[in-house]
Amino acid sequence: MASVRFKAIVPARYASTRLPGKPLADICGKPMVVRVMERALESGAEEVWVATDHEGVREAVEAAGGKVLMTKPDHPTGTDRLAEVVTQLGWAPGDIVVNVQGDEPLIDPAMVRLVAESLARDVNAEIATAAHPIVTVEDFLNPGVVKVVCQKNGHAHYFSRAPIPFPRDAVLAGALQPGNPLPAGLGLLRHVGLYAYRVGFLKAFASLAPAPTEQIELLEQLRALWHGYQIRVETLSEAPPAGVDTPEDLARVRALFAANNQ
């Protein structure tokens, strides 16, 4: 297919419970939000915008030559923040936008492009995202690890913090014990929080009533499924690098950038 045209938005909220001021955290001479913006630009996106509610973030992005848009501080979800951006910028309903989380300075630009291309190919989907195989019992049982089950056509069937699909026989046999290898052939997938959206969906999202499943699981993508929207899931061969949530994560990322002289 022809080269896919898409845009990218980097939401960068300043407030963070575990790591205050996270977007401006220094990573080898550059704020984290600038590192993420640079990765998004490397993906081939025709426009990359940082969406923030903090003047310090705006100043840092503009000093690095980036585009930034100030958004309201009280959006209930990240998707609502993206909806404000596409509305302010007047993008067309058929445009494709990738949400690149502002705490992912190690994100692979090729993965950003992958989800955009996936959505462009799938005319029946309004959203595309990614997943990778779960390889440990600990991750499978961990409610902090979001799992996804897919339909035959590659669309998401359901997302959950629970261990799904539930391997009844393996559980009854006592196989799912921490430290044990996962039984072969289960096809378990961990969701990766990277999304491509059609602008028309983003504009509609804010008017959608929250889904009961969304409120129980605290997973906003369940709102889209509840209302009948299709989510395309691309399966990666392995887990992408982890983002930054804690001071320990930040130290790890700084060490990696320093080791690569970046």
Tab-separated table of C-alpha atoms in Angstrom:
chain	number	residue	atom	x	y	z
A	1	MET	CA	0.000	0.000	0.000
A	2	ALA	CA	1.034	3.608	-0.408
A	3	SER	CA	2.953	5.282	2.377
A	4	VAL	CA	0.600	5.842	5.301
A	5	ARG	CA	0.042	9.411	6.409
A	6	PHE	CA	-0.543	9.880	10.104
A	7	LYS	CA	-0.032	12.316	12.937
A	8	ALA	CA	1.166	11.774	16.502
A	9	ILE	CA	0.194	13.361	19.809
A	10	VAL	CA	2.306	13.101	22.963
A	11	PRO	CA	0.124	13.743	26.060
A	12	ALA	CA	2.314	15.096	28.860
A	13	ARG	CA	0.557	15.728	32.157
A	14	TYR	CA	2.854	17.359	34.688
A	15	ALA	CA	1.250	15.799	37.776
A	16	SER	CA	2.418	12.320	38.712
A	17	THR	CA	1.925	10.619	42.062
A	18	ARG	CA	5.005	8.430	41.914
A	19	LEU	CA	7.298	10.786	39.981
A	20	PRO	CA	6.329	14.474	40.280
A	21	GLY	CA	7.208	16.622	37.256
A	22	LYS	CA	7.861	13.528	35.167
A	23	PRO	CA	7.699	15.163	31.682
A	24	LEU	CA	10.545	17.514	32.618
A	25	ALA	CA	12.765	14.854	34.197
A	26	ASP	CA	16.247	15.183	32.719
A	27	ILE	CA	17.530	12.320	30.569
A	28	CYS	CA	21.137	13.012	29.614
A	29	GLY	CA	20.593	16.686	28.955
A	30	LYS	CA	17.063	16.640	27.539
A	31	PRO	CA	13.646	16.598	29.251
A	32	MET	CA	11.815	13.285	28.974
A	33	VAL	CA	8.982	14.838	26.959
A	34	VAL	CA	11.504	16.022	24.354
A	35	ARG	CA	13.026	12.529	24.159
A	36	VAL	CA	9.573	11.091	23.486
A	37	MET	CA	8.783	13.779	20.914
A	38	GLU	CA	12.012	12.956	19.064
A	39	ARG	CA	11.042	9.273	18.906
A	40	ALA	CA	7.629	10.176	17.540
A	41	LEU	CA	9.221	12.356	14.856
A	42	GLU	CA	11.452	9.444	13.824
A	43	SER	CA	8.329	7.355	13.127
A	44	GLY	CA	7.572	9.346	9.998
A	45	ALA	CA	4.519	11.109	11.401
A	46	GLU	CA	3.734	14.157	9.298
A	47	GLU	CA	2.933	16.189	12.437
A	48	VAL	CA	3.879	15.634	16.076
A	49	TRP	CA	2.210	17.671	18.811
A	50	VAL	CA	2.771	17.614	22.555
A	51	ALA	CA	-0.451	18.140	24.554
A	52	THR	CA	0.111	19.470	28.044
A	53	ASP	CA	-1.508	21.368	30.897
A	54	HIS	CA	1.740	22.870	32.227
A	55	GLU	CA	3.620	25.980	31.127
A	56	GLY	CA	7.008	24.471	31.973
A	57	VAL	CA	6.373	21.585	29.588
A	58	ARG	CA	5.254	23.998	26.883
A	59	GLU	CA	8.439	26.030	27.276
A	60	ALA	CA	10.655	22.928	27.134
A	61	VAL	CA	9.008	21.627	23.974
A	62	GLU	CA	9.137	24.988	22.201
A	63	ALA	CA	12.803	25.424	23.196
A	64	ALA	CA	13.492	22.107	21.443
A	65	GLY	CA	11.681	23.295	18.302
A	66	GLY	CA	8.572	21.201	18.852
A	67	LYS	CA	4.871	21.904	18.484
A	68	VAL	CA	2.803	22.106	21.656
A	69	LEU	CA	-0.821	22.686	22.508
A	70	MET	CA	-2.156	23.674	25.920
A	71	THR	CA	-5.119	21.537	26.998
A	72	LYS	CA	-7.530	21.584	29.910
A	73	PRO	CA	-6.110	20.136	33.148
A	74	ASP	CA	-9.193	18.173	34.155
A	75	HIS	CA	-9.750	15.644	31.360
A	76	PRO	CA	-11.105	12.378	32.836
A	77	THR	CA	-9.080	10.227	30.408
A	78	GLY	CA	-6.135	10.553	28.069
A	79	THR	CA	-8.460	9.927	25.141
A	80	ASP	CA	-10.482	12.995	26.090
A	81	ARG	CA	-7.280	15.044	25.997
A	82	LEU	CA	-6.544	13.787	22.482
A	83	ALA	CA	-10.079	14.673	21.434
A	84	GLU	CA	-9.497	18.265	22.531
A	85	VAL	CA	-6.292	18.405	20.474
A	86	VAL	CA	-7.803	17.094	17.225
A	87	THR	CA	-10.760	19.453	17.651
A	88	GLN	CA	-8.519	22.474	18.256
A	89	LEU	CA	-6.381	21.629	15.231
A	90	GLY	CA	-9.364	20.892	12.987
A	91	TRP	CA	-8.140	17.548	11.693
A	92	ALA	CA	-10.405	15.596	9.331
A	93	PRO	CA	-12.506	12.638	10.581
A	94	GLY	CA	-10.550	10.151	8.470
A	95	ASP	CA	-7.121	11.284	9.671
A	96	ILE	CA	-5.103	8.772	11.710
A	97	VAL	CA	-3.545	9.862	15.005
A	98	VAL	CA	-1.165	7.844	17.182
A	99	ASN	CA	-1.137	8.485	20.929
A	100	VAL	CA	2.497	8.230	22.055
A	101	GLN	CA	2.598	8.249	25.850
A	102	GLY	CA	4.788	10.992	27.283
A	103	ASP	CA	6.616	8.604	29.633
A	104	GLU	CA	7.932	6.278	26.901
A	105	PRO	CA	11.355	7.697	25.966
A	106	LEU	CA	12.512	4.292	24.692
A	107	ILE	CA	9.553	3.666	22.392
A	108	ASP	CA	10.529	2.207	19.017
A	109	PRO	CA	9.531	4.623	16.220
A	110	ALA	CA	8.796	1.587	14.035
A	111	MET	CA	6.131	0.468	16.510
A	112	VAL	CA	4.455	3.883	16.321
A	113	ARG	CA	4.292	3.529	12.566
A	114	LEU	CA	3.126	-0.092	12.833
A	115	VAL	CA	-0.110	0.761	14.638
A	116	ALA	CA	-0.822	3.603	12.206
A	117	GLU	CA	-0.337	1.286	9.232
A	118	SER	CA	-2.460	-1.396	10.904
A	119	LEU	CA	-5.382	0.999	11.293
A	120	ALA	CA	-4.994	2.305	7.743
A	121	ARG	CA	-5.306	-1.263	6.396
A	122	ASP	CA	-8.332	-2.207	8.514
A	123	VAL	CA	-11.332	-0.238	7.273
A	124	ASN	CA	-13.589	-1.884	9.870
A	125	ALA	CA	-11.615	-0.652	12.882
A	126	GLU	CA	-11.580	2.770	14.522
A	127	ILE	CA	-8.624	1.994	16.795
A	128	ALA	CA	-5.432	-0.045	16.480
A	129	THR	CA	-3.168	-1.136	19.314
A	130	ALA	CA	-0.517	-3.751	20.088
A	131	ALA	CA	0.157	-6.741	22.311
A	132	HIS	CA	2.935	-9.248	22.928
A	133	PRO	CA	3.096	-12.803	24.313
A	134	ILE	CA	3.012	-13.307	28.061
A	135	VAL	CA	5.864	-15.609	29.064
A	136	THR	CA	5.674	-15.863	32.870
A	137	VAL	CA	3.056	-17.067	35.329
A	138	GLU	CA	3.742	-13.963	37.423
A	139	ASP	CA	2.742	-11.605	34.605
A	140	PHE	CA	-0.317	-13.663	33.757
A	141	LEU	CA	-1.604	-13.504	37.340
A	142	ASN	CA	-0.615	-9.856	37.913
A	143	PRO	CA	-3.638	-7.460	37.823
A	144	GLY	CA	-1.247	-4.678	36.823
A	145	VAL	CA	-0.626	-6.511	33.550
A	146	VAL	CA	-3.537	-5.944	31.155
A	147	LYS	CA	-4.416	-8.961	29.033
A	148	VAL	CA	-6.247	-9.024	25.706
A	149	VAL	CA	-8.112	-11.825	23.951
A	150	CYS	CA	-8.544	-11.445	20.193
A	151	GLN	CA	-11.090	-12.615	17.687
A	152	LYS	CA	-10.181	-14.610	14.576
A	153	ASN	CA	-10.049	-11.417	12.499
A	154	GLY	CA	-7.456	-9.802	14.782
A	155	HIS	CA	-9.907	-7.501	16.541
A	156	ALA	CA	-9.966	-7.295	20.318
A	157	HIS	CA	-12.603	-9.443	21.989
A	158	TYR	CA	-11.938	-8.225	25.554
A	159	PHE	CA	-9.296	-6.583	27.745
A	160	SER	CA	-8.943	-7.452	31.414
A	161	ARG	CA	-6.725	-7.255	34.449
A	162	ALA	CA	-7.823	-10.808	35.236
A	163	PRO	CA	-5.973	-13.854	33.848
A	164	ILE	CA	-7.732	-14.393	30.505
A	165	PRO	CA	-8.325	-16.654	28.741
A	166	PHE	CA	-8.590	-18.702	31.919
A	167	PRO	CA	-6.749	-22.039	31.453
A	168	ARG	CA	-9.070	-24.213	33.533
A	169	ASP	CA	-7.238	-27.511	33.123
A	170	ALA	CA	-3.815	-26.000	33.861
A	171	VAL	CA	-5.200	-24.381	37.010
A	172	LEU	CA	-6.824	-27.601	38.182
A	173	ALA	CA	-3.535	-29.417	37.592
A	174	GLY	CA	-1.708	-26.858	39.741
A	175	ALA	CA	0.495	-25.726	36.848
A	176	LEU	CA	0.016	-21.985	37.330
A	177	GLN	CA	2.352	-21.541	40.255
A	178	PRO	CA	4.845	-18.649	40.441
A	179	GLY	CA	8.211	-19.841	39.200
A	180	ASN	CA	6.699	-22.459	36.902
A	181	PRO	CA	6.864	-22.063	33.109
A	182	LEU	CA	3.567	-21.265	31.439
A	183	PRO	CA	1.942	-24.255	29.748
A	184	ALA	CA	2.576	-24.200	25.988
A	185	GLY	CA	-0.072	-23.248	23.475
A	186	LEU	CA	-2.176	-20.860	25.558
A	187	GLY	CA	-1.553	-17.860	23.302
A	188	LEU	CA	-1.674	-15.388	26.181
A	189	LEU	CA	-1.223	-11.716	25.247
A	190	ARG	CA	-0.239	-8.636	27.228
A	191	HIS	CA	-1.685	-5.373	25.984
A	192	VAL	CA	0.713	-2.554	25.086
A	193	GLY	CA	-0.742	0.909	25.736
A	194	LEU	CA	-0.039	2.357	22.302
A	195	TYR	CA	-3.051	3.425	20.213
A	196	ALA	CA	-3.799	4.709	16.735
A	197	TYR	CA	-7.212	6.352	16.305
A	198	ARG	CA	-9.326	7.739	13.525
A	199	VAL	CA	-10.082	11.369	14.323
A	200	GLY	CA	-13.814	10.770	13.895
A	201	PHE	CA	-13.751	8.271	16.757
A	202	LEU	CA	-11.827	10.650	19.014
A	203	LYS	CA	-14.416	13.350	18.475
A	204	ALA	CA	-17.218	10.889	19.284
A	205	PHE	CA	-15.527	9.393	22.344
A	206	ALA	CA	-16.297	12.219	24.761
A	207	SER	CA	-20.024	11.801	24.177
A	208	LEU	CA	-19.992	8.053	24.870
A	209	ALA	CA	-21.317	6.970	28.247
A	210	PRO	CA	-18.741	5.098	30.363
A	211	ALA	CA	-19.148	1.334	30.146
A	212	PRO	CA	-19.861	-0.738	33.265
A	213	THR	CA	-16.875	-2.941	32.391
A	214	GLU	CA	-14.663	0.135	32.048
A	215	GLN	CA	-15.627	1.315	35.529
A	216	ILE	CA	-15.005	-2.114	37.044
A	217	GLU	CA	-11.689	-2.849	35.317
A	218	LEU	CA	-10.527	0.792	35.094
A	219	LEU	CA	-9.643	0.315	31.424
A	220	GLU	CA	-10.963	3.070	29.170
A	221	GLN	CA	-10.579	1.015	25.959
A	222	LEU	CA	-13.511	-1.082	27.185
A	223	ARG	CA	-15.771	1.903	26.517
A	224	ALA	CA	-15.045	1.587	22.804
A	225	LEU	CA	-15.840	-2.156	22.805
A	226	TRP	CA	-19.006	-1.615	24.854
A	227	HIS	CA	-20.324	0.804	22.244
A	228	GLY	CA	-19.502	-1.476	19.318
A	229	TYR	CA	-16.269	0.051	18.006
A	230	GLN	CA	-13.640	-2.338	16.661
A	231	ILE	CA	-10.046	-2.367	17.952
A	232	ARG	CA	-7.355	-3.937	15.766
A	233	VAL	CA	-4.555	-5.675	17.705
A	234	GLU	CA	-1.077	-6.122	16.227
A	235	THR	CA	0.941	-8.864	17.922
A	236	LEU	CA	4.600	-8.044	18.512
A	237	SER	CA	7.221	-10.768	18.780
A	238	GLU	CA	8.492	-9.485	22.130
A	239	ALA	CA	7.849	-6.900	24.808
A	240	PRO	CA	8.856	-3.314	24.026
A	241	PRO	CA	11.052	-1.398	26.506
A	242	ALA	CA	9.214	-0.362	29.659
A	243	GLY	CA	8.190	3.235	30.272
A	244	VAL	CA	8.970	5.485	33.235
A	245	ASP	CA	6.668	5.326	36.263
A	246	THR	CA	9.063	5.447	39.214
A	247	PRO	CA	12.453	6.949	40.174
A	248	GLU	CA	13.952	3.498	39.614
A	249	ASP	CA	12.580	3.453	36.054
A	250	LEU	CA	14.061	6.886	35.432
A	251	ALA	CA	17.489	5.742	36.638
A	252	ARG	CA	17.319	2.722	34.307
A	253	VAL	CA	16.433	4.865	31.296
A	254	ARG	CA	19.145	7.412	32.066
A	255	ALA	CA	21.712	4.624	32.218
A	256	LEU	CA	20.617	3.266	28.841
A	257	PHE	CA	20.827	6.666	27.160
A	258	ALA	CA	24.230	7.299	28.732
A	259	ALA	CA	25.516	3.920	27.585
A	260	ASN	CA	24.494	4.770	24.015
A	261	ASN	CA	25.963	8.288	24.210
A	262	GLN	CA	22.605	9.846	23.366
